[in-house]
Amino acid sequence: MLDTHLHLDDPKLADDVDKIIAECEQKGIEFVINNSCDLPTMLAGVKLAERFEIVFATVGMHPHDSKSFDDAFAAKMTELASHPKVVAVGEIGLDYHYDISDRATQRDVFAAQIELADSYGLPLQLHIRDAYGDAWDILRAQKKYLNNGVLWHCYGGSAEFARQAVKEGHYFAFGGAITFKNAHKEEVLRQIPIDRVLSETDSPYMAPVPLRGSINTPLNIPIIVKKLAEIYQIDCPAMETQIRDNTLRYFGKIAEYLNN
Ligand SMILES: [Zn+2]
C-alpha cells in the first residue's frame, strides 16, 4: 500500500518518525511521499528520503507560503529536483480558503512553479482549495508546461471540473475526506476512471473515520484503500494493485528508483 501525500516532518509526527516508518515496513506500506511546503519542510523531506528507504520527497512551495517564494528558493528547488528520490513538484496551487498569502501572489507563484516543474521533467502535486476556477485558468494558460502530469491532491472540486480534468489526463489522490459522510464525494468519484486514482493520508491531518480528529499517520492508508475499493466495487487486493500501477505510472522517478 502507498501513501502519496504526507508530512512526516510535521512536529506532530517528527518525534515518532522512526517508529512510524518501522511499523509501515512491518505492515506492508511500500512507500510514502513526503510533501514540501516551504524551505524547512523541503529540506526536511529530502533528509527523510535519504534516511528511510520507503520515503520519497517533493520540492515546492505551498500556496500559504507563496509570499516567501523568491529566487533563492527556486534555486534550491532546482538543486534538489535532480535528487533520485525527489519525485514531484508540490504541494503547489491556490488556497483561497485561508488567504494566508494574497491571491495575486499565489497565482504568480503557482504559475512559476508549473514552469519550473516542466524544466525538471517532474509531475505536479496540486493543493487547491476554494479556487478551482482560477486554478483551471492557470493550468490552461500554462498548458505547454504540463508535460509530466497533473495530480489533484485531496480533490474537493465539483463533478464537472473532475470530468474536465479527466479529459485532460489528470490524476486524483484521495484521503480521509472520502470517509466523511458526504454523498457529493462519491458522485465526484464516479467521474474518475479507476486508473486515475491514488491513495494518500495527508498525515498528520485529515484522519479518516472512525479516527477523525486524531493525529493521522500513514498506517491509516488501509482505511482509504478499503473505502476506494467499496466505491469502485472491487476487492481490496485488486484496488491495491490498481493504485500501485497508477502511482508508478504517474511518478516515473519512483518506478525508475525501484527498478534500480
Ligand atoms: Zn499536504
CSV table of C-alpha atoms and ligand atoms in Angstrom, one decimal:
chain,number,residue,atom,x,y,z
A,1,MET,CA,0.0,0.0,0.0
A,2,LEU,CA,1.1,3.5,-0.8
A,3,ASP,CA,0.7,7.0,0.7
A,4,THR,CA,1.4,9.6,-2.0
A,5,HIS,CA,1.0,12.7,0.3
A,6,LEU,CA,2.0,13.2,3.9
A,7,HIS,CA,4.1,15.4,6.2
A,8,LEU,CA,6.4,13.3,8.3
A,9,ASP,CA,8.4,16.3,9.2
A,10,ASP,CA,5.4,17.9,10.9
A,11,PRO,CA,6.0,18.5,14.7
A,12,LYS,CA,3.0,16.2,15.4
A,13,LEU,CA,4.9,13.2,13.8
A,14,ALA,CA,8.6,14.2,13.7
A,15,ASP,CA,9.5,12.7,17.1
A,16,ASP,CA,7.9,9.3,16.3
A,17,VAL,CA,9.1,9.1,12.7
A,18,ASP,CA,11.4,6.1,13.3
A,19,LYS,CA,8.6,4.1,15.0
A,20,ILE,CA,6.1,5.1,12.3
A,21,ILE,CA,8.4,4.0,9.4
A,22,ALA,CA,9.3,0.8,11.2
A,23,GLU,CA,5.6,0.0,11.6
A,24,CYS,CA,4.9,0.9,8.0
A,25,GLU,CA,7.5,-1.5,6.8
A,26,GLN,CA,6.0,-4.2,9.0
A,27,LYS,CA,2.5,-3.6,7.8
A,28,GLY,CA,3.4,-3.7,4.1
A,29,ILE,CA,3.3,0.0,3.3
A,30,GLU,CA,5.7,0.0,0.4
A,31,PHE,CA,6.5,3.7,0.1
A,32,VAL,CA,5.3,7.2,1.1
A,33,ILE,CA,5.8,10.7,-0.4
A,34,ASN,CA,6.7,13.5,1.9
A,35,ASN,CA,5.3,16.8,0.6
A,36,SER,CA,7.2,20.1,0.7
A,37,CYS,CA,5.5,23.3,1.8
A,38,ASP,CA,8.4,25.8,2.4
A,39,LEU,CA,12.2,25.8,2.7
A,40,PRO,CA,12.5,24.0,6.1
A,41,THR,CA,10.0,21.3,5.1
A,42,MET,CA,11.6,20.8,1.7
A,43,LEU,CA,15.0,20.3,3.3
A,44,ALA,CA,13.5,18.0,5.9
A,45,GLY,CA,11.7,15.9,3.3
A,46,VAL,CA,14.9,15.3,1.3
A,47,LYS,CA,16.7,14.3,4.6
A,48,LEU,CA,13.9,11.8,5.4
A,49,ALA,CA,14.1,10.4,1.9
A,50,GLU,CA,17.9,9.9,2.4
A,51,ARG,CA,17.4,8.3,5.8
A,52,PHE,CA,14.5,5.9,5.0
A,53,GLU,CA,14.3,3.6,2.1
A,54,ILE,CA,10.5,3.9,1.8
A,55,VAL,CA,10.3,7.7,1.8
A,56,PHE,CA,10.3,9.8,-1.3
A,57,ALA,CA,10.1,13.6,-1.3
A,58,THR,CA,8.8,16.6,-3.4
A,59,VAL,CA,10.1,20.1,-3.9
A,60,GLY,CA,7.9,23.2,-4.0
A,61,MET,CA,6.1,25.9,-2.0
A,62,HIS,CA,2.6,25.6,-0.6
A,63,PRO,CA,0.2,28.4,-1.6
A,64,HIS,CA,0.1,29.5,2.1
A,65,ASP,CA,3.8,30.3,1.9
A,66,SER,CA,3.7,31.9,-1.6
A,67,LYS,CA,4.7,35.3,-0.1
A,68,SER,CA,8.2,33.8,0.8
A,69,PHE,CA,8.8,32.4,-2.7
A,70,ASP,CA,11.9,34.0,-4.2
A,71,ASP,CA,14.9,33.3,-6.4
A,72,ALA,CA,16.9,31.6,-3.6
A,73,PHE,CA,14.0,29.2,-3.0
A,74,ALA,CA,13.6,28.5,-6.7
A,75,ALA,CA,17.4,27.8,-6.9
A,76,LYS,CA,17.2,25.4,-4.0
A,77,MET,CA,14.2,23.6,-5.7
A,78,THR,CA,16.3,23.3,-8.9
A,79,GLU,CA,19.3,21.9,-7.0
A,80,LEU,CA,17.1,19.3,-5.2
A,81,ALA,CA,14.9,18.4,-8.2
A,82,SER,CA,17.6,16.1,-9.6
A,83,HIS,CA,17.9,14.1,-6.4
A,84,PRO,CA,17.0,10.5,-7.2
A,85,LYS,CA,14.3,10.4,-4.5
A,86,VAL,CA,12.7,13.8,-5.4
A,87,VAL,CA,9.7,12.7,-7.5
A,88,ALA,CA,7.4,15.7,-8.0
A,89,VAL,CA,6.8,19.4,-7.6
A,90,GLY,CA,4.3,20.0,-4.8
A,91,GLU,CA,2.4,20.9,-3.0
A,92,ILE,CA,1.7,23.9,-5.1
A,93,GLY,CA,-1.5,25.7,-6.0
A,94,LEU,CA,-4.1,28.1,-4.6
A,95,ASP,CA,-5.8,28.3,-1.3
A,96,TYR,CA,-8.5,31.0,-1.1
A,97,HIS,CA,-10.0,29.4,2.0
A,98,TYR,CA,-7.4,30.8,4.3
A,99,ASP,CA,-5.8,33.5,2.1
A,100,ILE,CA,-2.6,33.4,4.1
A,101,SER,CA,-0.7,34.8,1.1
A,102,ASP,CA,-2.5,37.3,-1.1
A,103,ARG,CA,-4.3,35.8,-4.1
A,104,ALA,CA,-2.3,37.6,-6.8
A,105,THR,CA,1.0,36.3,-5.3
A,106,GLN,CA,-0.4,32.8,-5.0
A,107,ARG,CA,-1.3,32.8,-8.7
A,108,ASP,CA,2.1,34.1,-9.8
A,109,VAL,CA,4.0,31.6,-7.6
A,110,PHE,CA,1.7,28.7,-8.8
A,111,ALA,CA,2.4,29.6,-12.5
A,112,ALA,CA,6.1,30.0,-11.9
A,113,GLN,CA,6.4,26.6,-10.2
A,114,ILE,CA,4.5,24.9,-13.1
A,115,GLU,CA,7.2,26.1,-15.4
A,116,LEU,CA,10.0,25.0,-13.0
A,117,ALA,CA,8.4,21.5,-12.8
A,118,ASP,CA,8.5,21.2,-16.5
A,119,SER,CA,12.1,22.2,-16.7
A,120,TYR,CA,12.9,19.4,-14.2
A,121,GLY,CA,10.7,16.9,-16.1
A,122,LEU,CA,8.7,16.3,-12.9
A,123,PRO,CA,4.9,15.9,-12.4
A,124,LEU,CA,2.8,18.2,-10.2
A,125,GLN,CA,1.0,17.7,-6.9
A,126,LEU,CA,-1.7,20.3,-6.6
A,127,HIS,CA,-3.2,21.8,-3.4
A,128,ILE,CA,-6.3,23.7,-4.5
A,129,ARG,CA,-8.9,25.0,-2.0
A,130,ASP,CA,-11.9,27.2,-2.9
A,131,ALA,CA,-10.0,28.3,-6.0
A,132,TYR,CA,-10.9,25.8,-8.7
A,133,GLY,CA,-11.9,28.4,-11.3
A,134,ASP,CA,-8.6,30.3,-11.0
A,135,ALA,CA,-6.6,27.1,-10.8
A,136,TRP,CA,-8.2,25.9,-14.0
A,137,ASP,CA,-7.4,29.2,-15.8
A,138,ILE,CA,-3.7,29.0,-14.7
A,139,LEU,CA,-3.5,25.4,-15.9
A,140,ARG,CA,-5.0,26.4,-19.2
A,141,ALA,CA,-2.6,29.3,-19.6
A,142,GLN,CA,0.4,27.1,-18.6
A,143,LYS,CA,-0.7,24.1,-20.8
A,144,LYS,CA,2.6,23.9,-22.7
A,145,TYR,CA,4.4,23.2,-19.4
A,146,LEU,CA,2.1,20.4,-18.4
A,147,ASN,CA,4.1,17.6,-19.9
A,148,ASN,CA,4.7,15.4,-16.9
A,149,GLY,CA,1.3,15.1,-15.2
A,150,VAL,CA,-1.2,16.9,-13.1
A,151,LEU,CA,-2.3,15.4,-9.8
A,152,TRP,CA,-5.1,16.9,-7.7
A,153,HIS,CA,-4.3,16.2,-4.0
A,154,CYS,CA,-7.3,15.9,-1.8
A,155,TYR,CA,-9.6,16.8,-4.7
A,156,GLY,CA,-12.6,18.9,-3.4
A,157,GLY,CA,-13.9,20.3,-6.6
A,158,SER,CA,-17.1,19.7,-8.5
A,159,ALA,CA,-18.0,16.6,-10.5
A,160,GLU,CA,-18.0,18.9,-13.6
A,161,PHE,CA,-14.3,20.0,-13.0
A,162,ALA,CA,-13.4,16.4,-12.4
A,163,ARG,CA,-14.9,15.4,-15.8
A,164,GLN,CA,-12.8,18.2,-17.5
A,165,ALA,CA,-9.7,17.2,-15.6
A,166,VAL,CA,-10.1,13.5,-16.6
A,167,LYS,CA,-10.3,14.6,-20.2
A,168,GLU,CA,-7.0,16.4,-19.8
A,169,GLY,CA,-5.4,13.2,-18.4
A,170,HIS,CA,-5.1,14.4,-14.8
A,171,TYR,CA,-4.9,12.1,-11.7
A,172,PHE,CA,-6.6,12.4,-8.3
A,173,ALA,CA,-5.4,11.5,-4.9
A,174,PHE,CA,-8.0,10.8,-2.1
A,175,GLY,CA,-7.6,10.5,1.6
A,176,GLY,CA,-9.6,10.8,4.8
A,177,ALA,CA,-12.2,13.1,3.3
A,178,ILE,CA,-13.7,10.3,1.3
A,179,THR,CA,-14.6,8.5,4.5
A,180,PHE,CA,-16.5,11.5,5.9
A,181,LYS,CA,-20.3,11.5,5.4
A,182,ASN,CA,-20.7,13.4,2.1
A,183,ALA,CA,-22.6,11.9,-0.8
A,184,HIS,CA,-21.1,14.5,-3.2
A,185,LYS,CA,-17.6,12.9,-3.0
A,186,GLU,CA,-19.0,9.6,-4.4
A,187,GLU,CA,-20.7,11.5,-7.2
A,188,VAL,CA,-17.3,13.1,-8.0
A,189,LEU,CA,-15.5,9.7,-7.8
A,190,ARG,CA,-18.0,8.3,-10.3
A,191,GLN,CA,-16.5,10.7,-12.9
A,192,ILE,CA,-13.0,9.4,-12.3
A,193,PRO,CA,-11.8,6.2,-14.0
A,194,ILE,CA,-10.2,3.7,-11.7
A,195,ASP,CA,-6.8,4.1,-13.4
A,196,ARG,CA,-6.5,7.7,-12.3
A,197,VAL,CA,-6.9,7.3,-8.6
A,198,LEU,CA,-4.2,7.4,-6.0
A,199,SER,CA,-4.3,6.9,-2.2
A,200,GLU,CA,-3.0,9.4,0.4
A,201,THR,CA,-3.4,10.3,4.1
A,202,ASP,CA,-2.1,13.9,4.3
A,203,SER,CA,-0.8,12.9,7.7
A,204,PRO,CA,-0.9,14.3,10.4
A,205,TYR,CA,-4.1,15.9,9.0
A,206,MET,CA,-7.3,14.5,7.7
A,207,ALA,CA,-7.6,11.3,9.8
A,208,PRO,CA,-10.2,9.1,8.3
A,209,VAL,CA,-13.4,7.9,10.0
A,210,PRO,CA,-13.5,6.4,12.7
A,211,LEU,CA,-10.3,8.1,13.8
A,212,ARG,CA,-11.4,11.6,12.6
A,213,GLY,CA,-9.8,14.4,14.7
A,214,SER,CA,-6.9,12.3,15.8
A,215,ILE,CA,-3.3,12.6,14.6
A,216,ASN,CA,-3.2,10.8,11.2
A,217,THR,CA,-0.3,8.5,10.2
A,218,PRO,CA,0.4,6.5,7.0
A,219,LEU,CA,-0.6,3.4,9.0
A,220,ASN,CA,-4.2,4.5,8.2
A,221,ILE,CA,-3.8,4.1,4.5
A,222,PRO,CA,-5.6,0.7,4.5
A,223,ILE,CA,-8.8,2.5,5.6
A,224,ILE,CA,-8.5,4.7,2.4
A,225,VAL,CA,-7.9,1.7,0.1
A,226,LYS,CA,-10.9,-0.1,1.6
A,227,LYS,CA,-13.1,2.9,1.0
A,228,LEU,CA,-11.9,3.3,-2.6
A,229,ALA,CA,-12.5,-0.5,-3.1
A,230,GLU,CA,-16.1,0.0,-1.9
A,231,ILE,CA,-16.7,2.9,-4.2
A,232,TYR,CA,-15.2,1.2,-7.2
A,233,GLN,CA,-16.8,-2.1,-6.2
A,234,ILE,CA,-13.8,-4.3,-6.4
A,235,ASP,CA,-11.9,-6.2,-3.7
A,236,CYS,CA,-9.2,-4.6,-1.6
A,237,PRO,CA,-6.2,-6.5,-3.1
A,238,ALA,CA,-7.4,-5.6,-6.6
A,239,MET,CA,-7.8,-1.9,-5.6
A,240,GLU,CA,-4.3,-2.0,-4.0
A,241,THR,CA,-2.8,-3.4,-7.2
A,242,GLN,CA,-4.6,-0.8,-9.3
A,243,ILE,CA,-3.4,2.1,-7.1
A,244,ARG,CA,0.2,0.8,-7.2
A,245,ASP,CA,0.1,0.6,-11.1
A,246,ASN,CA,-1.4,4.2,-11.2
A,247,THR,CA,1.2,5.5,-8.8
A,248,LEU,CA,4.2,4.1,-10.6
A,249,ARG,CA,2.7,5.3,-13.9
A,250,TYR,CA,2.3,8.8,-12.5
A,251,PHE,CA,5.6,9.1,-10.6
A,252,GLY,CA,8.0,7.9,-13.2
A,253,LYS,CA,11.0,8.5,-10.9
A,254,ILE,CA,9.7,6.1,-8.3
A,255,ALA,CA,9.3,3.4,-10.9
A,256,GLU,CA,12.8,4.1,-12.0
A,257,TYR,CA,14.2,4.1,-8.5
A,258,LEU,CA,12.5,0.8,-7.7
A,259,ASN,CA,13.9,-0.8,-10.8
A,260,ASN,CA,17.5,0.1,-9.9
B,1,ZN,ZN,-0.4,18.3,2.5
